[in-house]
Coordinates of C-alpha atoms in Angstrom, one line a residue:
M954 CA 119.2 82.2 94.9
E955 CA 118.5 85.7 94.1
K956 CA 115.0 87.1 93.5
D957 CA 113.3 89.9 92.1
F958 CA 109.7 91.1 92.6
I959 CA 108.2 94.2 91.6
I960 CA 104.9 95.3 93.2
A961 CA 102.9 97.9 91.0
G962 CA 100.1 99.7 91.5
F963 CA 98.4 103.3 92.2
G964 CA 98.2 104.7 95.3
G965 CA 95.8 104.1 98.3
Q966 CA 96.3 99.9 97.0
G967 CA 98.4 99.0 98.9
V968 CA 101.4 98.2 97.0
L969 CA 103.9 99.2 99.9
L970 CA 102.5 97.3 102.5
A971 CA 102.2 94.2 100.0
G972 CA 105.8 94.3 99.8
E973 CA 106.6 95.5 103.0
V974 CA 105.7 92.0 104.5
L975 CA 106.5 90.1 101.6
A976 CA 110.6 91.5 102.1
N977 CA 110.2 91.2 106.0
G978 CA 108.4 87.4 105.0
F979 CA 112.1 86.1 103.1
M980 CA 113.5 87.8 106.5
L981 CA 111.9 85.5 108.3
D982 CA 113.1 82.7 106.5
N983 CA 116.5 83.8 106.8
K984 CA 117.1 86.0 103.9
N985 CA 119.2 88.6 103.0
V986 CA 116.5 91.1 101.2
T987 CA 115.9 94.4 100.6
W988 CA 113.1 96.5 100.0
Y989 CA 112.6 100.0 98.1
P990 CA 109.8 101.9 97.7
S991 CA 109.0 104.4 94.4
Y992 CA 106.3 106.4 94.6
G993 CA 104.7 110.1 93.2
A994 CA 104.8 112.6 95.1
E995 CA 100.7 113.1 94.7
M996 CA 100.1 109.4 96.9
R997 CA 96.1 108.2 95.9
G998 CA 95.9 107.6 92.6
G999 CA 99.1 108.3 91.4
T1000 CA 101.7 105.2 90.8
V1001 CA 103.7 103.7 93.3
N1002 CA 105.7 100.4 93.3
C1003 CA 107.7 98.6 95.2
T1004 CA 110.7 96.1 94.6
V1005 CA 111.6 93.8 96.8
V1006 CA 114.6 91.6 96.4
A1007 CA 115.6 88.3 98.3
A1008 CA 119.1 86.0 98.4
D1009 CA 121.0 83.7 100.7
D1010 CA 123.9 85.2 100.1
E1011 CA 125.1 89.2 99.8
V1012 CA 122.0 91.6 97.7
S1013 CA 123.5 92.5 94.4
A1014 CA 121.4 95.8 93.9
V1015 CA 119.0 97.5 96.0
Q1016 CA 116.7 98.9 93.0
K1017 CA 116.2 96.7 90.3
S1018 CA 115.8 97.7 86.2
S1019 CA 114.0 93.5 85.5
A1020 CA 112.8 91.2 87.6
D1021 CA 111.8 87.7 87.8
F1022 CA 108.3 88.3 89.4
I1023 CA 106.3 91.5 88.5
I1024 CA 102.7 92.0 90.2
V1025 CA 100.8 94.7 88.7
L1026 CA 97.4 95.7 90.2
N1027 CA 96.5 98.4 87.4
Q1028 CA 96.9 98.5 83.4
A1029 CA 99.1 101.3 84.2
S1030 CA 101.3 99.8 86.2
F1031 CA 100.7 96.4 83.2
D1032 CA 101.8 98.8 80.8
K1033 CA 104.8 100.2 82.1
F1034 CA 105.9 97.2 83.6
T1035 CA 106.2 93.8 82.0
S1036 CA 108.7 95.5 79.6
K1037 CA 111.0 94.8 83.0
V1038 CA 109.4 91.1 83.3
K1039 CA 113.1 88.8 83.6
K1040 CA 112.8 86.3 80.3
G1041 CA 111.6 83.0 81.5
G1042 CA 109.8 85.3 84.6
T1043 CA 106.2 85.9 85.1
I1044 CA 104.2 88.4 86.1
I1045 CA 101.0 88.5 88.0
V1046 CA 98.4 90.8 86.3
N1047 CA 94.9 92.1 87.8
S1048 CA 92.5 91.5 85.3
S1049 CA 90.2 93.1 87.3
L1050 CA 91.9 96.5 86.1
A1051 CA 94.3 95.7 83.4
K1052 CA 93.3 93.5 79.9
I1053 CA 94.3 90.4 79.2
Q1054 CA 96.5 91.2 76.8
K1055 CA 100.1 88.6 75.8
L1056 CA 103.1 91.1 75.4
R1057 CA 105.5 89.4 74.4
N1058 CA 106.5 85.3 74.7
D1059 CA 108.7 85.2 76.9
I1060 CA 108.0 85.1 79.7
N1061 CA 104.5 83.9 82.0
Y1062 CA 101.9 85.6 82.6
V1063 CA 98.6 85.2 85.6
F1064 CA 96.1 86.8 85.4
A1065 CA 93.8 87.1 87.8
P1066 CA 90.7 88.8 88.6
I1067 CA 92.5 90.1 92.4
T1068 CA 89.6 93.0 93.2
E1069 CA 86.6 91.3 92.0
L1070 CA 87.9 88.3 94.1
A1071 CA 88.4 90.7 97.5
Q1072 CA 85.0 92.6 97.4
E1073 CA 83.0 89.5 96.1
K1074 CA 84.7 86.7 98.7
L1075 CA 86.0 89.2 101.3
G1076 CA 84.2 92.4 100.9
N1077 CA 86.9 94.5 100.4
I1078 CA 88.8 95.8 97.2
K1079 CA 91.2 97.1 100.0
M1080 CA 92.8 93.4 100.4
S1081 CA 93.7 92.8 96.6
N1082 CA 97.0 93.8 97.5
I1083 CA 97.0 91.0 100.0
L1084 CA 95.4 88.6 97.5
A1085 CA 97.8 89.3 95.1
L1086 CA 100.8 87.7 97.5
G1087 CA 98.8 84.5 97.8
I1088 CA 99.0 84.0 94.1
V1089 CA 102.6 85.1 94.2
S1090 CA 103.2 82.6 97.1
K1091 CA 101.3 79.9 95.4
V1092 CA 103.2 80.8 91.6
S1093 CA 106.6 81.5 92.8
K1094 CA 106.9 78.4 95.1
L1095 CA 109.9 80.6 96.6
I1096 CA 107.6 81.7 100.1
S1097 CA 105.1 79.9 102.4
I1098 CA 101.4 81.2 103.2
Q1099 CA 102.3 80.0 106.7
T1100 CA 105.5 82.6 106.2
L1101 CA 103.7 85.6 105.2
E1102 CA 100.7 85.4 108.1
K1103 CA 103.5 85.9 110.2
A1104 CA 105.1 88.5 108.2
L1105 CA 101.9 89.8 108.5
D1106 CA 101.9 90.0 112.3
N1107 CA 105.2 91.6 112.3
V1108 CA 103.9 95.2 109.8
I1109 CA 100.5 95.3 110.5
P1110 CA 100.8 98.2 113.5
P1111 CA 98.8 98.0 116.6
H1112 CA 96.1 99.9 115.4
K1113 CA 94.9 97.8 112.8
R1114 CA 96.1 94.6 114.4
N1115 CA 92.3 93.6 114.4
L1116 CA 92.5 93.3 110.2
I1117 CA 95.0 90.7 110.8
P1118 CA 92.6 87.5 110.4
K1119 CA 90.5 89.3 106.8
N1120 CA 94.2 89.6 105.5
I1121 CA 95.2 85.9 106.7
E1122 CA 91.7 85.4 105.0
A1123 CA 92.6 86.8 101.7
L1124 CA 96.3 85.9 101.7
K1125 CA 94.6 82.1 101.8
L1126 CA 92.7 83.2 98.8
G1127 CA 94.8 84.2 96.8
Y1128 CA 97.1 80.7 97.3
E1129 CA 93.7 78.7 96.9
Y1130 CA 92.3 80.5 93.9
D1131 CA 92.3 78.3 90.5
L1132 CA 94.6 79.9 88.5
L1133 CA 93.9 79.0 84.5
P1134 CA 95.7 79.4 82.1
V1135 CA 95.9 81.5 79.7

């Protein structure tokens, strides 16, 4: 099994942190993993994405031109990455910041108001990235919430450990969100 993930958004949305958590989770599940970040020089507000590849055997390549699962947290990322979803793959779209539209018939779409949920249920839009990981856990069935919780514990730095319970709450909220077909 080799599965490719891309997480994309703008600087400040925690895209790279989400990728690190996902990659660490797969490592905890004894998978071979690569994590490849890509971001513009402007950082906050600029485009950011990362690729995570998890495999039972050796990873075939670090940076992929397409992916099985793509999380897009804003409209610009939706516009850029929809074409990169593999046939039969899934794109998870933050419908708070991207239009609900289906541009292809050969992929699966999951639309969720990720930013709204983070603000309304958690009181912090900065939890959107981890909430999205909860959704990818549910949709992909490749990594459990419990493993992602352990990964958060490994990845969150010591001076931010007080945020782990809120991040776990965000994971669970994403996992438990009722995904309606669109």
